[in-house]
Short mmCIF file of C-alpha atoms and ligand atoms in Angstrom, two decimals:
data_model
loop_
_atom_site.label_atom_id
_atom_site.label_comp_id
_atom_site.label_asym_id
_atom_site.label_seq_id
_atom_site.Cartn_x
_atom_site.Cartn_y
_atom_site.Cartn_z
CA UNK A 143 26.38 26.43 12.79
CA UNK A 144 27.20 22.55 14.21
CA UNK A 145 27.29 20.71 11.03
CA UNK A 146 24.95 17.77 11.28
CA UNK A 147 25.98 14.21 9.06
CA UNK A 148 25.87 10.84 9.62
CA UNK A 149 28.89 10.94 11.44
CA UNK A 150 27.53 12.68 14.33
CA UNK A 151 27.09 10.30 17.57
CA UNK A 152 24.00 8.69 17.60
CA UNK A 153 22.78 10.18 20.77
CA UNK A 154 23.16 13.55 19.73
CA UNK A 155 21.57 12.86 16.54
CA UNK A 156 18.46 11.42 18.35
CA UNK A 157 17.95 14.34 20.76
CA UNK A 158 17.73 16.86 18.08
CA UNK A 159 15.35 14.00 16.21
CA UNK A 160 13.38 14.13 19.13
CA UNK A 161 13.37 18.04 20.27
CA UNK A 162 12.40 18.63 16.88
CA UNK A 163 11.16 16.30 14.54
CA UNK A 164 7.37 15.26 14.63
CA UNK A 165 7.08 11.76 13.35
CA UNK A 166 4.00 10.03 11.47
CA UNK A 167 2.42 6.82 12.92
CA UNK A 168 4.94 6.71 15.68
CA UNK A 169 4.35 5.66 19.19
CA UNK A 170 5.78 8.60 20.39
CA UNK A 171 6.29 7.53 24.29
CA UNK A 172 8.19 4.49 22.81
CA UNK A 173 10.28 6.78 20.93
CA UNK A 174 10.86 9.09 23.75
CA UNK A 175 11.98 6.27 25.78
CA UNK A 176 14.29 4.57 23.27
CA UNK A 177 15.30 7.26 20.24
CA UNK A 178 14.86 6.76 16.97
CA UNK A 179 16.85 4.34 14.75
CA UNK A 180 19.00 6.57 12.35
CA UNK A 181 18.88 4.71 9.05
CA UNK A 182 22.23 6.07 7.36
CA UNK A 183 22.65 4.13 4.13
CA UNK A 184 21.26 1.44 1.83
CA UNK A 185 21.87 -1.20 -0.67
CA UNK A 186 20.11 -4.15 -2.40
CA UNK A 187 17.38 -5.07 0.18
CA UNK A 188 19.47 -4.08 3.00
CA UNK A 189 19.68 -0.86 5.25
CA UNK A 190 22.52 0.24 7.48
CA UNK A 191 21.94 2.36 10.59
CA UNK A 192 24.07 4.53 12.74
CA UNK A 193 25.38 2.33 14.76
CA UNK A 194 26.76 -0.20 12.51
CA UNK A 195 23.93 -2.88 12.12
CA UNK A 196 23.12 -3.94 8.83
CA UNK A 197 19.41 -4.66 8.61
CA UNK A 198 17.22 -6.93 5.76
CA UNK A 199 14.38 -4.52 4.69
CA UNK A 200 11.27 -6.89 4.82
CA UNK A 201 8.80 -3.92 3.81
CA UNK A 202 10.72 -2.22 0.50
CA UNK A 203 10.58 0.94 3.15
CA UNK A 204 6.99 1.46 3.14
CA UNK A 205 6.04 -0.82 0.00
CA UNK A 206 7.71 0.96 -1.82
CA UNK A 207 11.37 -0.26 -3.15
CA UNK A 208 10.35 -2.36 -6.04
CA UNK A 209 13.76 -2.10 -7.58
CA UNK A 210 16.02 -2.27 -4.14
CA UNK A 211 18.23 0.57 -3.15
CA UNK A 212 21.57 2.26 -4.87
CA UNK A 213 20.09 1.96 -8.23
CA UNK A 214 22.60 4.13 -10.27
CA UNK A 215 20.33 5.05 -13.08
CA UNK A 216 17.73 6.51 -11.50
CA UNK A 217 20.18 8.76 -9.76
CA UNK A 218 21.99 9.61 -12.78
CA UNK A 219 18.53 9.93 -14.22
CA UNK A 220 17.62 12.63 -11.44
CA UNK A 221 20.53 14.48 -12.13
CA UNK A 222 20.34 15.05 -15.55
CA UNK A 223 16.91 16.19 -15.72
CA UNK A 224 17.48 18.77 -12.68
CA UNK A 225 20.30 20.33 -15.01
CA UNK A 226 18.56 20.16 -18.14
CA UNK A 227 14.79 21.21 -16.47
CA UNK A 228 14.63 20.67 -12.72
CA UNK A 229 11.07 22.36 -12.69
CA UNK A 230 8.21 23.24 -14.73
CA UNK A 231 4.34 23.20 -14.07
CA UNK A 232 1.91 21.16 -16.38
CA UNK A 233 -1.15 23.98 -16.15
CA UNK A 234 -2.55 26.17 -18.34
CA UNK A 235 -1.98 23.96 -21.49
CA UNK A 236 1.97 23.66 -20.70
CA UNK A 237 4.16 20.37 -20.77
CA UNK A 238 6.89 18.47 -20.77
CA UNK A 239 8.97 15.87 -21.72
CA UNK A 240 9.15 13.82 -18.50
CA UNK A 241 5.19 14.03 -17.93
CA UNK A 242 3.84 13.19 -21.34
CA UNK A 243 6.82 10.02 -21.60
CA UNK A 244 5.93 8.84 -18.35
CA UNK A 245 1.52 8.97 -18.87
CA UNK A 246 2.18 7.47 -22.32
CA UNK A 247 4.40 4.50 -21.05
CA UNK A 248 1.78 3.99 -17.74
CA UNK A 249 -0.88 4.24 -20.51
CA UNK A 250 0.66 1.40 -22.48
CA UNK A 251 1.43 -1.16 -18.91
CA UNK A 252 -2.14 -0.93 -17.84
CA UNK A 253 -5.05 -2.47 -18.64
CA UNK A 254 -7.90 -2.27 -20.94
CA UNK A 255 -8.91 1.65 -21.83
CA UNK A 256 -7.10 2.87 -18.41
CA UNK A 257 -5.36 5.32 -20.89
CA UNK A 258 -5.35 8.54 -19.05
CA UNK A 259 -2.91 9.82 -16.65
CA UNK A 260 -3.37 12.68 -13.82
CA UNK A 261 -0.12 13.47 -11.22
CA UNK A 262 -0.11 14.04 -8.01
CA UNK A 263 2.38 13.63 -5.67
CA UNK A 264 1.62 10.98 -3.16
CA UNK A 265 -1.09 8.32 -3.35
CA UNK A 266 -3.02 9.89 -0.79
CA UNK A 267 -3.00 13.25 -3.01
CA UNK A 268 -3.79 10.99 -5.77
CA UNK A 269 -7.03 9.76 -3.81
CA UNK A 270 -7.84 13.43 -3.10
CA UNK A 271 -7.87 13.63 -7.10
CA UNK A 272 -10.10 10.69 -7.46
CA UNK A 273 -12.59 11.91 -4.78
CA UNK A 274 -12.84 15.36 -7.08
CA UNK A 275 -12.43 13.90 -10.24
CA UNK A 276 -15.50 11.18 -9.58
CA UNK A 277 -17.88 14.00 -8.17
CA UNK A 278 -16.59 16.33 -10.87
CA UNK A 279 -17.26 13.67 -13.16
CA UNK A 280 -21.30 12.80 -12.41
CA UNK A 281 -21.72 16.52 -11.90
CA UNK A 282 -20.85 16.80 -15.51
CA UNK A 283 -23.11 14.66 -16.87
CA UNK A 284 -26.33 15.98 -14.55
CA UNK A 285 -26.42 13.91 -11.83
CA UNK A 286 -24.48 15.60 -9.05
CA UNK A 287 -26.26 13.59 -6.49
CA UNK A 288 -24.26 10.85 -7.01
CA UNK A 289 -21.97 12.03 -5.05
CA UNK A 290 -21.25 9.11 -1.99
CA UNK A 291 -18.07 7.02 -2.11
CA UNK A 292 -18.44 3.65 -0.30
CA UNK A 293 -15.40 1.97 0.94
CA UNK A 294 -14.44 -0.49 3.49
CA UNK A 295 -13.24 -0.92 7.34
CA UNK A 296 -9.34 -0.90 7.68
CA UNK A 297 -9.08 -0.06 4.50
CA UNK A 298 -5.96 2.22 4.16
CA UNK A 299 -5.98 5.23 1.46
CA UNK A 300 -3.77 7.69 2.33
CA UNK A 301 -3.51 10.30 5.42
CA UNK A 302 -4.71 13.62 3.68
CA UNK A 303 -8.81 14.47 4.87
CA UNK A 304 -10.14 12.76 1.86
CA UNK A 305 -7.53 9.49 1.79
CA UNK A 306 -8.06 9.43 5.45
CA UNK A 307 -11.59 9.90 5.14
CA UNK A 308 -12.01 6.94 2.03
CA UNK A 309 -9.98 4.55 4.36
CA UNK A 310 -11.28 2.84 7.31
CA UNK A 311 -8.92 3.36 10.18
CA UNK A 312 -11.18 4.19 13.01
CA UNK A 313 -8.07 5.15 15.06
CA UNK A 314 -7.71 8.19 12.04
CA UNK A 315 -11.25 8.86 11.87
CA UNK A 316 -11.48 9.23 15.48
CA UNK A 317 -8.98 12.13 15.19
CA UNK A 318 -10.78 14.71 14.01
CA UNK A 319 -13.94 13.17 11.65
CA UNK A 320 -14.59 12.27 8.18
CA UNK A 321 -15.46 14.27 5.08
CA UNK A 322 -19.41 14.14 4.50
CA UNK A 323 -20.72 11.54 1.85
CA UNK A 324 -18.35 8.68 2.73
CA UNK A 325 -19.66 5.51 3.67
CA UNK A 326 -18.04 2.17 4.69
CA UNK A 327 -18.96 -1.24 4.81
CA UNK A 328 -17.25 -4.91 5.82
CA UNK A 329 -13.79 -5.83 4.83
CA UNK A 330 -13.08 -9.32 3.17
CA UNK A 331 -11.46 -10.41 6.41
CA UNK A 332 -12.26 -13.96 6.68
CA UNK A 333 -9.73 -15.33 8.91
CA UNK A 334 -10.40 -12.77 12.45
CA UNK A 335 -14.06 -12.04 10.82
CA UNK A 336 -15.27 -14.99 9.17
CA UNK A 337 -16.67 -17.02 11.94
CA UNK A 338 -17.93 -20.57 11.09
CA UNK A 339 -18.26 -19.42 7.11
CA UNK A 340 -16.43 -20.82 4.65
CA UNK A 341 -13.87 -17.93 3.34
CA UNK A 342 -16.17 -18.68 0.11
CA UNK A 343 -19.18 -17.83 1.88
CA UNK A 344 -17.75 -15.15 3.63
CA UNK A 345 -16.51 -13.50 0.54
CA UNK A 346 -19.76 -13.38 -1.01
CA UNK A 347 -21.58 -11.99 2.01
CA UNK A 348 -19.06 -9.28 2.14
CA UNK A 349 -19.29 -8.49 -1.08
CA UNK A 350 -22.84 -7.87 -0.94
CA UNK A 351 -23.35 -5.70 1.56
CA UNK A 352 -21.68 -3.41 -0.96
CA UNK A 353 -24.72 -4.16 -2.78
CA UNK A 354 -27.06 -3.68 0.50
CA UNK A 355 -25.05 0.11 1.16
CA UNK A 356 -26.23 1.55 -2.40
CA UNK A 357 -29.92 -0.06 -1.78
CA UNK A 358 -30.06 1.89 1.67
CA UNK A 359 -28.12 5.03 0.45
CA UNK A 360 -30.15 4.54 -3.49
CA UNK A 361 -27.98 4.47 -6.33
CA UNK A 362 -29.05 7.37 -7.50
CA UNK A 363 -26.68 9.32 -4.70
CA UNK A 364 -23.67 6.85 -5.18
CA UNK A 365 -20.71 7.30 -7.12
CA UNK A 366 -18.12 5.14 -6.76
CA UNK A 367 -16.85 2.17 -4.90
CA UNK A 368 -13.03 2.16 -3.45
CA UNK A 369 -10.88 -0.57 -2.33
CA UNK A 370 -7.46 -2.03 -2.58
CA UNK A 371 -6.97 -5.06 -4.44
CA UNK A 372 -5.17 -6.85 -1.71
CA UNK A 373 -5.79 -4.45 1.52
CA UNK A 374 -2.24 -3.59 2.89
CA UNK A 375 -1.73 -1.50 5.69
CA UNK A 376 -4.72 -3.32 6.70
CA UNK A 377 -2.82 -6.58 7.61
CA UNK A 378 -2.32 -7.98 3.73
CA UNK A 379 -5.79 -9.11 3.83
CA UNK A 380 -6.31 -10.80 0.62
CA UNK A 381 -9.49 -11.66 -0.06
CA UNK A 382 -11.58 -14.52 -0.28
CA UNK A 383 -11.98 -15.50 -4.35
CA UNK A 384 -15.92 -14.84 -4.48
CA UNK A 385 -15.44 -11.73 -3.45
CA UNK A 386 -14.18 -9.15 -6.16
CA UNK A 387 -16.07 -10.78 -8.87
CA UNK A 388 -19.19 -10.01 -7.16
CA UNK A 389 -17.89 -6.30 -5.86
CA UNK A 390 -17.42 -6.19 -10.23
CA UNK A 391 -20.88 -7.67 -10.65
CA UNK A 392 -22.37 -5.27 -8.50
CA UNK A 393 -20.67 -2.14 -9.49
CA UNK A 394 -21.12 -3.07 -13.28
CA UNK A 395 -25.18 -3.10 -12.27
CA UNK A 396 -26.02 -0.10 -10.78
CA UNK A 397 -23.70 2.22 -12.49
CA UNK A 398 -21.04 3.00 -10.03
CA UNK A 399 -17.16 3.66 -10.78
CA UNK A 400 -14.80 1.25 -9.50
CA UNK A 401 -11.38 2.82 -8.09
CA UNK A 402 -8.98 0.53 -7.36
CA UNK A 403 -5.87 1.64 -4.98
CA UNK A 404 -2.99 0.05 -6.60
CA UNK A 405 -0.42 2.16 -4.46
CA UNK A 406 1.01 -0.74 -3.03
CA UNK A 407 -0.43 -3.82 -5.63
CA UNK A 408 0.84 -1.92 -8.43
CA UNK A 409 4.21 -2.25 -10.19
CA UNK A 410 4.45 -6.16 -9.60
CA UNK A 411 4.40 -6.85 -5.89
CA UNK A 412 1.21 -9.17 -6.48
CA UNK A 413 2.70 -10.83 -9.60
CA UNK A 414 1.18 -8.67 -12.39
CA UNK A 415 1.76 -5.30 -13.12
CA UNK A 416 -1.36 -4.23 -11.27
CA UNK A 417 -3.37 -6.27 -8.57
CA UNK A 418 -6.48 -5.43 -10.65
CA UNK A 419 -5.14 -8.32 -13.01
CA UNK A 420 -4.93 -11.01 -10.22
CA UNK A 421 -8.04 -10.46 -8.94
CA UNK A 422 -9.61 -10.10 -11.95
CA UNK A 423 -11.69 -7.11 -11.96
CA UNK A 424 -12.00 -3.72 -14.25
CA UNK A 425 -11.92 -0.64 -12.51
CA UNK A 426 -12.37 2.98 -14.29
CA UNK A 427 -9.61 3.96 -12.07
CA UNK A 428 -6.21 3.45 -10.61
CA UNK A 429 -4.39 5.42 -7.75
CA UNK A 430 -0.76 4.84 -8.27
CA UNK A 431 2.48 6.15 -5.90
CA UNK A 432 4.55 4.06 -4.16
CA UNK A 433 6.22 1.49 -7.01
CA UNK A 434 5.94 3.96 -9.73
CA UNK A 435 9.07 5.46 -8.46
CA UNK A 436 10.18 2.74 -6.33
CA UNK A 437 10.24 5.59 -3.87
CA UNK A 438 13.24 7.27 -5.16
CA UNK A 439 11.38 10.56 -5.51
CA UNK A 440 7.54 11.35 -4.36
CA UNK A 441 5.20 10.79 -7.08
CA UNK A 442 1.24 9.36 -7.30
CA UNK A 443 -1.41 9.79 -9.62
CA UNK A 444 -4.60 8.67 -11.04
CA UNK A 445 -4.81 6.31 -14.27
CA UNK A 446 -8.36 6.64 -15.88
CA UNK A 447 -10.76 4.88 -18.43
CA UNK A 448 -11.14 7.15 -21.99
CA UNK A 449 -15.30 7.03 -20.64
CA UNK A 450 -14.58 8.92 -17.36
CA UNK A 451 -11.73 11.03 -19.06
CA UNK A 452 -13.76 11.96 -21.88
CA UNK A 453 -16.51 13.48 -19.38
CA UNK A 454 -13.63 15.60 -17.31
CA UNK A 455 -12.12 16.73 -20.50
CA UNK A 456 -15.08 17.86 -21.77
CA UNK A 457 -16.57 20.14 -19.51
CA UNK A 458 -14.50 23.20 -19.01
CA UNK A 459 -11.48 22.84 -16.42
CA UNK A 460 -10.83 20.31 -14.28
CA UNK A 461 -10.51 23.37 -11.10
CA UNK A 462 -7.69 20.90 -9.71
CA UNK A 463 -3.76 20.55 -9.90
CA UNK A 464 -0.90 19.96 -7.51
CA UNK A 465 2.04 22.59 -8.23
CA UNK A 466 4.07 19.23 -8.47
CA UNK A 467 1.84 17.47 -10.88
CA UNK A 468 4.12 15.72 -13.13
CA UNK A 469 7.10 17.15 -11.34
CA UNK A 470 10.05 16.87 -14.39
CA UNK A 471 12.27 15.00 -11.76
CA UNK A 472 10.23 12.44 -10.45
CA UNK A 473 8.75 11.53 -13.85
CA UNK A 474 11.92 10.79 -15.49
CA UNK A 475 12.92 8.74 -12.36
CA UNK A 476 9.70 6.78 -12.25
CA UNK A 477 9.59 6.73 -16.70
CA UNK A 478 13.27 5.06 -15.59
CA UNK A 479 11.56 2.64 -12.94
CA UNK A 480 9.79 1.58 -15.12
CA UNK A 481 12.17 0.93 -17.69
CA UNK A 482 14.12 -1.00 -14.65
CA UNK A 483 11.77 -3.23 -14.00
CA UNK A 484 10.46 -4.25 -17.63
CA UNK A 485 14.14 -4.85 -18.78
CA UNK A 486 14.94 -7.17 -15.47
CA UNK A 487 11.42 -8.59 -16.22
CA UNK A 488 10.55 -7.98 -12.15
CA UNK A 489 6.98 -8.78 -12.89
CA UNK A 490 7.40 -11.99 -14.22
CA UNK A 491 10.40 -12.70 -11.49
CA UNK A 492 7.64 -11.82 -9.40
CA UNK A 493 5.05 -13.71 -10.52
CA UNK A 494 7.10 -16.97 -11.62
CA UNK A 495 10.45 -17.11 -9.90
CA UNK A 496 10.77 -15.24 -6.83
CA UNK A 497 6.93 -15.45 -5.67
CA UNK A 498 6.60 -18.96 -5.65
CA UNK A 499 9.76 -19.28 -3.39
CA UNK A 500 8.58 -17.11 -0.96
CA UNK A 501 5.35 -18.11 -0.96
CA UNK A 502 7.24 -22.27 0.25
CA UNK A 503 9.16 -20.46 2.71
CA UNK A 504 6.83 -17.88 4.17
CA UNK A 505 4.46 -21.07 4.01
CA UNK A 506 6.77 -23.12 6.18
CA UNK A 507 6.49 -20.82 9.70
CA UNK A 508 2.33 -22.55 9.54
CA UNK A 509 3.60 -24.85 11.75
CA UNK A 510 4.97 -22.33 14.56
CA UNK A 511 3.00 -22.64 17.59
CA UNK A 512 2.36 -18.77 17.39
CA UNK A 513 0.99 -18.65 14.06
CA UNK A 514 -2.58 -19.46 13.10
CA UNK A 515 -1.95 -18.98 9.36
CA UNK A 516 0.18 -17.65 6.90
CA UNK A 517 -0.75 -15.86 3.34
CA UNK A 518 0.79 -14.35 0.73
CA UNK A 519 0.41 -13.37 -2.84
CA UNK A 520 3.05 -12.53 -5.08
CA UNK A 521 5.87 -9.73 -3.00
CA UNK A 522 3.14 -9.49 0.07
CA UNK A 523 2.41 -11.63 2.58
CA UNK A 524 0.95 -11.53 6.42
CA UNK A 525 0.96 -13.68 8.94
CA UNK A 526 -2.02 -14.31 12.08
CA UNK A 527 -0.49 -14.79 15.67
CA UNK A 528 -2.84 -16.39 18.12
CA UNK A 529 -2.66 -18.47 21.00
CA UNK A 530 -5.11 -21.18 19.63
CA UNK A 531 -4.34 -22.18 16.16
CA UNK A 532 -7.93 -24.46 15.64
CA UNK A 533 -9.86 -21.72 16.77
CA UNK A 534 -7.78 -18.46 15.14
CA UNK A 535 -8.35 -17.20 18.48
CA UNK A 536 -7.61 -14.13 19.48
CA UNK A 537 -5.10 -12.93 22.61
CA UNK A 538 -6.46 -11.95 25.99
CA UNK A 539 -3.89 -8.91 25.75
CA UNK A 540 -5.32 -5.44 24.19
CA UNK A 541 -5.06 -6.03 20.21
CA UNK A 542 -1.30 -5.32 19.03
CA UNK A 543 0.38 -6.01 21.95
CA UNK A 544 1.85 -9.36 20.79
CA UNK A 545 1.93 -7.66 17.31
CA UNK A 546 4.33 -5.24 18.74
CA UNK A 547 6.61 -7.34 21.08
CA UNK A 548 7.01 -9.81 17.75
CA UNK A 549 8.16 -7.08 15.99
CA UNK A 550 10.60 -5.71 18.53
CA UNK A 551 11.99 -9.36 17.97
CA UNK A 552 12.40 -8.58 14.37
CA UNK A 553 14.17 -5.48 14.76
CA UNK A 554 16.53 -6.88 17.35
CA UNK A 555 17.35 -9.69 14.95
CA UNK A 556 18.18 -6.92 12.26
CA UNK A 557 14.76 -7.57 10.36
CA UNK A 558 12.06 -5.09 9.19
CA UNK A 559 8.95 -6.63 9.43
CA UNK A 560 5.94 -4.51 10.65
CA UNK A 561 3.22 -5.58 12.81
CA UNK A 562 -0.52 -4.62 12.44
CA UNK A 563 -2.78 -5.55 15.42
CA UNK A 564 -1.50 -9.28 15.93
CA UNK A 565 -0.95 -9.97 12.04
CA UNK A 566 2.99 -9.47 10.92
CA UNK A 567 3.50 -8.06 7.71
CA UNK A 568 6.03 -8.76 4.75
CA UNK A 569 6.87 -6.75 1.24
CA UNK A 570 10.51 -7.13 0.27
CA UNK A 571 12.01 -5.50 -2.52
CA UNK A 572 11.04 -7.15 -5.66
CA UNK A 573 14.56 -7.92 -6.07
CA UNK A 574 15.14 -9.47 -3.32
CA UNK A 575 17.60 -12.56 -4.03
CA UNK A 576 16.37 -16.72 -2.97
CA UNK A 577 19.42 -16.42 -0.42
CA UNK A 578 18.08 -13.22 0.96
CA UNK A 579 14.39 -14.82 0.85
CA UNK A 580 15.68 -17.62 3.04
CA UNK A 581 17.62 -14.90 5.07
CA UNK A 582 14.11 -13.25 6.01
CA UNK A 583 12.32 -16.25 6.95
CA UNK A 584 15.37 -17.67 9.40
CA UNK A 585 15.39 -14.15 11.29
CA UNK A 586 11.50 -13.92 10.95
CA UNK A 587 10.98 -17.74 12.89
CA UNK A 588 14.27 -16.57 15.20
CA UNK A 589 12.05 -13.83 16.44
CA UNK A 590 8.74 -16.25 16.14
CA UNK A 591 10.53 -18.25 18.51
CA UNK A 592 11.91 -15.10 21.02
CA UNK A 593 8.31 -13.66 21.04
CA UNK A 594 6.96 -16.93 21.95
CA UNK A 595 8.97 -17.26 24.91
CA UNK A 596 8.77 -14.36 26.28
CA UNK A 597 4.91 -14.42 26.06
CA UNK A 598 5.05 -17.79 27.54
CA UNK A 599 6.77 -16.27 30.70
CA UNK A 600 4.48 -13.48 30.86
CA UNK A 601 1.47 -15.31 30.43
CA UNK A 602 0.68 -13.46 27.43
CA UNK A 603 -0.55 -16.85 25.51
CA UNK A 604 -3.89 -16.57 26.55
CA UNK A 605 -7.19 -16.72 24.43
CA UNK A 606 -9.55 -13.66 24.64
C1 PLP B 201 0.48 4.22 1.11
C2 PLP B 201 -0.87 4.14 0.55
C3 PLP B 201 -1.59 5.29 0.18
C4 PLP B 201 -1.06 6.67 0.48
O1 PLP B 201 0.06 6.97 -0.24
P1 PLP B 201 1.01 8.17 0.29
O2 PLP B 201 2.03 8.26 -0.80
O3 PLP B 201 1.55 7.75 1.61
O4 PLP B 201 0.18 9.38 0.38
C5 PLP B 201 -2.79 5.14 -0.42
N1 PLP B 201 -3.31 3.93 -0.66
C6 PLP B 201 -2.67 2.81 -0.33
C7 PLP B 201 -3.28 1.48 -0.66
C8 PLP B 201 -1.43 2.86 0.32
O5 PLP B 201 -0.82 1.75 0.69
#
């Protein structure tokens, strides 16, 4: 057999990638056309690929490396609890070690009476969990009509049926339907949605048609309420500051759980250790994945309030469990994540230090002539590309495509920064370093700049 490493030529490596490796959320003709990049190695904030380019990570890989790469720890971490236990299941009143440390430490960083931990192993399994665990739950106590979840357009909650199915990607839902009993309603998306409203205003209304939904559907048939804190895949939508108070007023009146996706808020990227903290509201439960482990190994879950926990625990088995529930592995790495980013005091960094820079310098491409506005909040910030900054128009061109030639700028000027419709997208590392933060925004207005001109000769810069 042809032994197959990093060494191997590029090209050779990319047509096995391509005769036999089905990608997610790739545009596949694209990557027919071109190959894939071959990412062979990483440090810090920065990734090297196959052919020698050394490349800032603007997105933590997919929101996910809090801590940076080549953290030594969690490796040696990894290592020593695959000799000492590298598997065992937490059914059938088993445990271990790694499980229980890791659900008692989560229990201690989040808030309020969120003092309950269930594994899974992605945040999308996690949101298959909470989707059970909710029906499961008003089942329990007699009322298994309550069974409707309500969450929001372009939300994003995971790819499984049921995280697919909570989210509001019509591209996903298009491929295939949704799971029965899910309902959606407005997103708090005042800049391409909020018309002549203030984002006040607009907050508010959006809110309540939350409030509208469980009137139609009757609250008697609805369970819970899902959203992310700060929406991410969405386009780092955060939300107008009327709005989650009155999503928590309304929720708190007629009796309806309040799941908030923390995959990507979680772990300090908005300046606390969960996005539920800076936007203020109190949800019964968490899904976690993503910064728990910085991504080092898989690993998601659920964190829930003693009220719904107490119900579950109480009424015979939960029928539900991932074989990889509390793997031993990826508990000790994320319990040592954890540990990482207490002891460097990331949050705080986050939230004092590191945050506030970012937020100058991402702050200071407003003024391109490509870029309506900017926004970020703590580790995650987004920025709206239009042709008409007074009127946050949008493009004449099919949505994305000046999204997508911006970020082929990026990624020739060896910068990860993703593009959603026409809104660019940022999430360093945590860790990422003031020098580095300035690094980001030079490339990112570089390729501002590139994109610009190259729409200008195409004609590209006109208003829908
Ligand atoms: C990434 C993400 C998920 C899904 O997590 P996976 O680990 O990819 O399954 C769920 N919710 C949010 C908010 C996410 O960003």
């Amino acid at each position: 057999m042809t032994v197959i490493n990093t060494n191997t030529p590029t090209a050779e490596l990319q047509a096995l990638d391509a005769a036999h490796h089905m990608h997610p959320f790739t545009e596949n003709a694209d990557l027919a056309r071109k190959g894939a990049r071959v990412i062979t190695r990483a440090e810090g904030v920065w990734l090297n690929d196959s052919e020698g380019h050394r490349i800032l990570d603007g997105m933590a890989g997919l929101w996910c490396m809090n801590v940076g790469y080549g953290r030594k720890s969690l490796v040696d971490v990894a290592a020593r609890q695959m000799q000492e236990l590298p598997y065992y299941n937490t059914f059938f009143q088993t445990t271990h070690v790694p499980a229980l440390a890791l659900a008692a430490k989560i229990a201690e960083l989040a808030p309020g009476d969120l003092n309950h931990v269930f594994f899974a192993g992605s945040g999308s399994e996690a949101n298959d969990t909470n989707l059970r665990m909710v029906r499961h739950y008003w089942q329990s106590l007699g009322k298994p009509e309550k069974r409707i979840i309500i969450g929001r357009n372009n939300a994003y909650h995971g790819s499984t049926m049921a995280g697919m199915s909570l989210g509001g990607m019509g591209g996903m839902h298009d491929q295939g339907g949704i799971i029965q009993d899910i309902h959606h309603i407005g997103q708090p998306h005042w800049y391409s949605e909020g018309g002549d409203m203030t984002p006040e205003e607009f907050g508010l209304m959006r809110a309540r048609e939350l409030e509208e939904k469980i009137l139609e559907l009757g609250a008697d048939r609805v369970g819970a309420f899902i959203g992310e804190p700060i929406q991410g895949a969405g386009g780092v939508i955060i939300p107008p500051s009327t709005y989650w108070p009155e999503i928590q007023r309304i929720v708190d009146k007629y009796d309806i759980l309040l799941i908030a996706d923390e995959v990507i808020c979680g772990f300090g990227r908005t300046g606390n250790w969960f996005g539920s903290q800076t936007m203020g509201i109190k949800p019964h439960i968490m899904t976690i994945a993503k910064g728990l482990s910085s991504g080092y190994v898989p690993i998601g879950g659920s964190i829930v309030c003693d009220k719904v926990a107490e119900v579950v625990g109480k009424n015979g088995d939960f029928n539900h469990g991932y074989t990889y529930s509390g793997h031993p592995v990826a508990s000790a790495v994320a319990l040592e994540n954890l540990r990482i980013i207490q002891e460097e005091k990331l949050v705080e960094r986050v939230r004092d230090d590191i945050g506030p820079f970012m937020a100058e310098q991402w702050g200071s491409l407003g003024d391109h002539p490509l870029v309506g506005e900017t926004r970020i909040q703590g580790l995650m910030g987004s920025i709206a590309l239009t042709p008409n900054k007074e009127k946050r128009a949008k493009f004449a061109s099919p949505e994305g495509t000046v999204g997508y030639r911006t970020r082929e700028r990026c990624f020739a000027n060896n910068l990860v920064m993703r593009h959603v419709g026409d809104r660019m997208i940022v999430s360093p590392p945590l860790v990422i370093t003031h020098d580095e933060v300035a690094e980001l925004v030079k490339r990112a207005r570089k390729s501002l700049d590139e994109a610009y001109a190259g729409l200008k000769a195409d004609g590209l810069l006109k208003s829908a």
